[in-house]
Structures are given as C-alpha cells and as structure tokens.
Amino acid sequence: MQNVYFERERVAVDDASFAEFCARFREIPAGGGLVRNKEGQYLLICRHQLWDLPKGKQEPDENIETCALREVEEETGLKNLRLGELICVTHHTYRVFGEDCLKHTWWFRMYDDAEESLVPQEEEDITAARWVKKECLPEYLEGTYPSIREVFISAGLL
C-alpha cells in the first residue's frame, strides 16, 4: 500500500494499481532530508507558517541523493551535510497552473557535524530554520502536513 496525501487527507492506494493511479497526474520527483546535528537535534524549517522539512524538485540528470543534498543546502544554508540512508518515500498531490501534480519525495537521513549557521531561503518563502530537540518535535509537528509527520514516524521519532 502507498499513502497518498490530498491536502490533509490520506488515501491508501494498493501497490498493484499505484502506477495506474500515478498516470492521472504530472509526476514530480523530489528529494529531502531529515537532518540531525551533533547534539541530537533535528532541523525544521518554517514555510507558509507551518513547520516543515527541507525538500525540492529533482533537476534533469541529477540523481535523487544529489537532489536531496542540494535542496537541503539551498533551503537552509548547510554546506557540510553527510548523507545517510533512505527513510521513506512520501506522495502528495497539488494543483499548479490548472495541472494536477503528484510529488514523490525521497527522504534521507542527513547529518550536520559542522555546527554551521542556518540561513533560511527567503526566495522559497522559508521564514525560519531551527534545531529542535527530539522531545519537542510533537509540539512543532502538531499542525504540519501529514506527509511530513509520516517521515518522522517512519524514522521512529514520533
């Protein structure tokens, strides 16, 4: 089964019909990261007044791991990230310019050992970036997107 999010509603699509389901949309591959620092804190960004994780669309001729690292760097200013294992792939829909899109996001564990300053990417409407202690994650993620909560659940943090 694959979970697909329409706004805040989760729909389960069985694996046998997932390709047929996806064919109804313009598919967008993307990569993102769940970043942990040396103190064991996790990186969150605030976009559109919701706490989120850094992620973005894959460029042509770019593998998904490179995409995930590039997007996290662009959205947070972190330049010395270390890539870890794949956590999960989330799927969510949205509509842009009258077209129905289905974004598939590959989420990776990432590590920041360099203690760099966070620089939110304002051009992407990111207004804050913050390190959050594991025990404080639930309060930050209470009203966020269900697909973002799925990443934390898949990583064993919620």
PDB file of C-alpha atoms in Angstrom:
ATOM      1  CA  MET A   1       0.000   0.000   0.000  1.00  0.00           C
ATOM      2  CA  GLN A   2       1.088   3.536  -0.770  1.00  0.00           C
ATOM      3  CA  ASN A   3      -0.193   6.507   1.213  1.00  0.00           C
ATOM      4  CA  VAL A   4      -1.077   9.473  -0.982  1.00  0.00           C
ATOM      5  CA  TYR A   5      -1.998  12.802   0.574  1.00  0.00           C
ATOM      6  CA  PHE A   6      -4.630  15.103  -0.931  1.00  0.00           C
ATOM      7  CA  GLU A   7      -4.290  18.255   1.161  1.00  0.00           C
ATOM      8  CA  ARG A   8      -4.586  16.753   4.658  1.00  0.00           C
ATOM      9  CA  GLU A   9      -6.481  13.622   3.667  1.00  0.00           C
ATOM     10  CA  ARG A  10      -4.638  10.306   3.345  1.00  0.00           C
ATOM     11  CA  VAL A  11      -5.738   7.814   0.712  1.00  0.00           C
ATOM     12  CA  ALA A  12      -4.242   4.324   0.586  1.00  0.00           C
ATOM     13  CA  VAL A  13      -3.568   3.059  -2.944  1.00  0.00           C
ATOM     14  CA  ASP A  14      -2.634  -0.595  -3.336  1.00  0.00           C
ATOM     15  CA  ASP A  15       0.695  -1.381  -4.969  1.00  0.00           C
ATOM     16  CA  ALA A  16      -0.917  -3.234  -7.898  1.00  0.00           C
ATOM     17  CA  SER A  17      -2.811  -0.129  -9.069  1.00  0.00           C
ATOM     18  CA  PHE A  18      -0.293   2.549  -7.989  1.00  0.00           C
ATOM     19  CA  ALA A  19       1.218   3.030 -11.481  1.00  0.00           C
ATOM     20  CA  GLU A  20      -2.266   3.448 -12.984  1.00  0.00           C
ATOM     21  CA  PHE A  21      -3.134   5.932 -10.230  1.00  0.00           C
ATOM     22  CA  CYS A  22       0.068   7.922 -10.871  1.00  0.00           C
ATOM     23  CA  ALA A  23      -0.679   8.135 -14.600  1.00  0.00           C
ATOM     24  CA  ARG A  24      -3.526  10.558 -13.810  1.00  0.00           C
ATOM     25  CA  PHE A  25      -1.030  13.195 -12.639  1.00  0.00           C
ATOM     26  CA  ARG A  26       2.073  15.018 -13.751  1.00  0.00           C
ATOM     27  CA  GLU A  27       4.649  13.243 -11.609  1.00  0.00           C
ATOM     28  CA  ILE A  28       7.314  15.318  -9.846  1.00  0.00           C
ATOM     29  CA  PRO A  29      10.333  13.560  -8.291  1.00  0.00           C
ATOM     30  CA  ALA A  30      11.839  15.332  -5.284  1.00  0.00           C
ATOM     31  CA  GLY A  31      14.369  14.787  -2.531  1.00  0.00           C
ATOM     32  CA  GLY A  32      14.559  15.974   1.053  1.00  0.00           C
ATOM     33  CA  GLY A  33      16.310  15.456   4.322  1.00  0.00           C
ATOM     34  CA  LEU A  34      15.721  14.786   7.981  1.00  0.00           C
ATOM     35  CA  VAL A  35      18.869  16.400   9.365  1.00  0.00           C
ATOM     36  CA  ARG A  36      20.317  15.692  12.812  1.00  0.00           C
ATOM     37  CA  ASN A  37      23.142  17.669  14.412  1.00  0.00           C
ATOM     38  CA  LYS A  38      25.822  16.561  16.908  1.00  0.00           C
ATOM     39  CA  GLU A  39      23.561  17.463  19.836  1.00  0.00           C
ATOM     40  CA  GLY A  40      20.847  15.110  18.556  1.00  0.00           C
ATOM     41  CA  GLN A  41      18.535  17.937  17.490  1.00  0.00           C
ATOM     42  CA  TYR A  42      16.513  17.870  14.263  1.00  0.00           C
ATOM     43  CA  LEU A  43      16.273  20.599  11.652  1.00  0.00           C
ATOM     44  CA  LEU A  44      12.881  22.126  10.862  1.00  0.00           C
ATOM     45  CA  ILE A  45      12.052  24.972   8.506  1.00  0.00           C
ATOM     46  CA  CYS A  46       9.019  27.235   8.634  1.00  0.00           C
ATOM     47  CA  ARG A  47       7.317  27.768   5.282  1.00  0.00           C
ATOM     48  CA  HIS A  48       3.838  29.267   4.867  1.00  0.00           C
ATOM     49  CA  GLN A  49       3.538  29.422   8.682  1.00  0.00           C
ATOM     50  CA  LEU A  50       3.934  25.630   9.078  1.00  0.00           C
ATOM     51  CA  TRP A  51       6.933  23.676  10.324  1.00  0.00           C
ATOM     52  CA  ASP A  52       8.284  21.548   7.519  1.00  0.00           C
ATOM     53  CA  LEU A  53      11.368  19.704   6.296  1.00  0.00           C
ATOM     54  CA  PRO A  54      13.662  20.949   3.506  1.00  0.00           C
ATOM     55  CA  LYS A  55      12.949  19.322   0.152  1.00  0.00           C
ATOM     56  CA  GLY A  56      12.654  20.137  -3.523  1.00  0.00           C
ATOM     57  CA  LYS A  57      12.323  19.017  -7.101  1.00  0.00           C
ATOM     58  CA  GLN A  58      14.893  16.872  -8.819  1.00  0.00           C
ATOM     59  CA  GLU A  59      16.794  18.530 -11.675  1.00  0.00           C
ATOM     60  CA  PRO A  60      17.299  16.756 -15.025  1.00  0.00           C
ATOM     61  CA  ASP A  61      20.357  14.455 -14.991  1.00  0.00           C
ATOM     62  CA  GLU A  62      20.559  14.624 -11.174  1.00  0.00           C
ATOM     63  CA  ASN A  63      20.258  11.522  -9.009  1.00  0.00           C
ATOM     64  CA  ILE A  64      17.839  11.665  -6.112  1.00  0.00           C
ATOM     65  CA  GLU A  65      20.573  11.646  -3.431  1.00  0.00           C
ATOM     66  CA  THR A  66      22.283  14.677  -5.008  1.00  0.00           C
ATOM     67  CA  CYS A  67      18.899  16.385  -5.300  1.00  0.00           C
ATOM     68  CA  ALA A  68      18.152  15.844  -1.606  1.00  0.00           C
ATOM     69  CA  LEU A  69      21.534  17.214  -0.502  1.00  0.00           C
ATOM     70  CA  ARG A  70      21.292  20.206  -2.871  1.00  0.00           C
ATOM     71  CA  GLU A  71      17.784  21.123  -1.759  1.00  0.00           C
ATOM     72  CA  VAL A  72      18.610  20.924   1.955  1.00  0.00           C
ATOM     73  CA  GLU A  73      21.702  23.084   1.365  1.00  0.00           C
ATOM     74  CA  GLU A  74      19.751  25.656  -0.672  1.00  0.00           C
ATOM     75  CA  GLU A  75      16.882  25.912   1.796  1.00  0.00           C
ATOM     76  CA  THR A  76      18.969  26.004   4.995  1.00  0.00           C
ATOM     77  CA  GLY A  77      22.496  27.165   4.119  1.00  0.00           C
ATOM     78  CA  LEU A  78      24.102  23.962   5.465  1.00  0.00           C
ATOM     79  CA  LYS A  79      27.051  23.055   3.239  1.00  0.00           C
ATOM     80  CA  ASN A  80      28.725  20.141   5.025  1.00  0.00           C
ATOM     81  CA  LEU A  81      25.943  17.582   5.194  1.00  0.00           C
ATOM     82  CA  ARG A  82      26.570  13.872   5.345  1.00  0.00           C
ATOM     83  CA  LEU A  83      24.012  11.648   3.606  1.00  0.00           C
ATOM     84  CA  GLY A  84      22.533   8.695   5.465  1.00  0.00           C
ATOM     85  CA  GLU A  85      20.059   6.008   4.473  1.00  0.00           C
ATOM     86  CA  LEU A  86      16.685   6.401   2.778  1.00  0.00           C
ATOM     87  CA  ILE A  87      13.888   6.744   5.353  1.00  0.00           C
ATOM     88  CA  CYS A  88      10.821   6.575   3.124  1.00  0.00           C
ATOM     89  CA  VAL A  89       9.127   7.976   0.034  1.00  0.00           C
ATOM     90  CA  THR A  90       6.052  10.160   0.500  1.00  0.00           C
ATOM     91  CA  HIS A  91       3.456  11.073  -2.110  1.00  0.00           C
ATOM     92  CA  HIS A  92       1.276  14.179  -2.119  1.00  0.00           C
ATOM     93  CA  THR A  93      -0.867  15.942  -4.683  1.00  0.00           C
ATOM     94  CA  TYR A  94      -1.263  19.586  -5.509  1.00  0.00           C
ATOM     95  CA  ARG A  95      -2.594  21.730  -8.316  1.00  0.00           C
ATOM     96  CA  VAL A  96      -0.466  24.311 -10.125  1.00  0.00           C
ATOM     97  CA  PHE A  97      -1.472  26.366 -13.168  1.00  0.00           C
ATOM     98  CA  GLY A  98      -4.535  24.139 -13.635  1.00  0.00           C
ATOM     99  CA  GLU A  99      -2.485  20.940 -13.673  1.00  0.00           C
ATOM    100  CA  ASP A 100      -2.813  18.100 -11.147  1.00  0.00           C
ATOM    101  CA  CYS A 101       0.619  17.091  -9.865  1.00  0.00           C
ATOM    102  CA  LEU A 102       1.794  14.170  -7.741  1.00  0.00           C
ATOM    103  CA  LYS A 103       5.086  14.781  -5.948  1.00  0.00           C
ATOM    104  CA  HIS A 104       7.087  11.726  -4.905  1.00  0.00           C
ATOM    105  CA  THR A 105       9.650  12.774  -2.270  1.00  0.00           C
ATOM    106  CA  TRP A 106      12.569  10.525  -1.302  1.00  0.00           C
ATOM    107  CA  TRP A 107      13.530  11.322   2.300  1.00  0.00           C
ATOM    108  CA  PHE A 108      17.038  10.663   3.581  1.00  0.00           C
ATOM    109  CA  ARG A 109      18.638  10.834   6.977  1.00  0.00           C
ATOM    110  CA  MET A 110      21.315  13.512   6.951  1.00  0.00           C
ATOM    111  CA  TYR A 111      23.869  14.629   9.485  1.00  0.00           C
ATOM    112  CA  ASP A 112      25.380  18.044  10.180  1.00  0.00           C
ATOM    113  CA  ASP A 113      28.616  17.748  12.132  1.00  0.00           C
ATOM    114  CA  ALA A 114      29.953  21.211  11.256  1.00  0.00           C
ATOM    115  CA  GLU A 115      27.837  23.481  13.503  1.00  0.00           C
ATOM    116  CA  GLU A 116      27.086  25.877  10.658  1.00  0.00           C
ATOM    117  CA  SER A 117      24.715  28.834  10.843  1.00  0.00           C
ATOM    118  CA  LEU A 118      21.236  28.279   9.456  1.00  0.00           C
ATOM    119  CA  VAL A 119      20.228  30.601   6.602  1.00  0.00           C
ATOM    120  CA  PRO A 120      16.557  30.223   5.562  1.00  0.00           C
ATOM    121  CA  GLN A 121      15.980  30.572   1.796  1.00  0.00           C
ATOM    122  CA  GLU A 122      13.617  33.542   1.716  1.00  0.00           C
ATOM    123  CA  GLU A 123      13.011  33.219  -2.058  1.00  0.00           C
ATOM    124  CA  GLU A 124      11.265  29.920  -1.265  1.00  0.00           C
ATOM    125  CA  ASP A 125       9.125  31.573   1.439  1.00  0.00           C
ATOM    126  CA  ILE A 126      11.150  29.982   4.232  1.00  0.00           C
ATOM    127  CA  THR A 127      10.938  32.367   7.168  1.00  0.00           C
ATOM    128  CA  ALA A 128      12.835  30.349   9.791  1.00  0.00           C
ATOM    129  CA  ALA A 129      15.103  27.363  10.264  1.00  0.00           C
ATOM    130  CA  ARG A 130      15.547  25.872  13.711  1.00  0.00           C
ATOM    131  CA  TRP A 131      17.199  22.964  15.521  1.00  0.00           C
ATOM    132  CA  VAL A 132      14.618  21.175  17.691  1.00  0.00           C
ATOM    133  CA  LYS A 133      15.176  18.668  20.485  1.00  0.00           C
ATOM    134  CA  LYS A 134      13.619  15.251  19.863  1.00  0.00           C
ATOM    135  CA  GLU A 135      11.276  15.592  22.851  1.00  0.00           C
ATOM    136  CA  CYS A 136       9.932  18.903  21.461  1.00  0.00           C
ATOM    137  CA  LEU A 137       9.153  17.577  17.965  1.00  0.00           C
ATOM    138  CA  PRO A 138       5.486  16.697  18.663  1.00  0.00           C
ATOM    139  CA  GLU A 139       4.567  20.296  19.511  1.00  0.00           C
ATOM    140  CA  TYR A 140       6.238  21.611  16.328  1.00  0.00           C
ATOM    141  CA  LEU A 141       4.669  18.941  14.133  1.00  0.00           C
ATOM    142  CA  GLU A 142       1.158  19.106  15.561  1.00  0.00           C
ATOM    143  CA  GLY A 143      -0.291  21.166  12.702  1.00  0.00           C
ATOM    144  CA  THR A 144       2.098  20.340   9.895  1.00  0.00           C
ATOM    145  CA  TYR A 145       1.469  18.381   6.707  1.00  0.00           C
ATOM    146  CA  PRO A 146       0.588  14.703   7.228  1.00  0.00           C
ATOM    147  CA  SER A 147       3.314  13.625   4.787  1.00  0.00           C
ATOM    148  CA  ILE A 148       5.919  15.379   6.967  1.00  0.00           C
ATOM    149  CA  ARG A 149       4.601  13.583  10.052  1.00  0.00           C
ATOM    150  CA  GLU A 150       4.925  10.327   8.073  1.00  0.00           C
ATOM    151  CA  VAL A 151       8.672  10.972   7.643  1.00  0.00           C
ATOM    152  CA  PHE A 152       9.140  11.366  11.403  1.00  0.00           C
ATOM    153  CA  ILE A 153       7.025   8.272  12.101  1.00  0.00           C
ATOM    154  CA  SER A 154       8.992   6.243   9.531  1.00  0.00           C
ATOM    155  CA  ALA A 155      12.226   7.434  11.169  1.00  0.00           C
ATOM    156  CA  GLY A 156      10.973   6.253  14.570  1.00  0.00           C
ATOM    157  CA  LEU A 157      10.825   9.758  16.047  1.00  0.00           C
ATOM    158  CA  LEU A 158       7.050  10.081  16.617  1.00  0.00           C
TER     159      LEU A 158
END
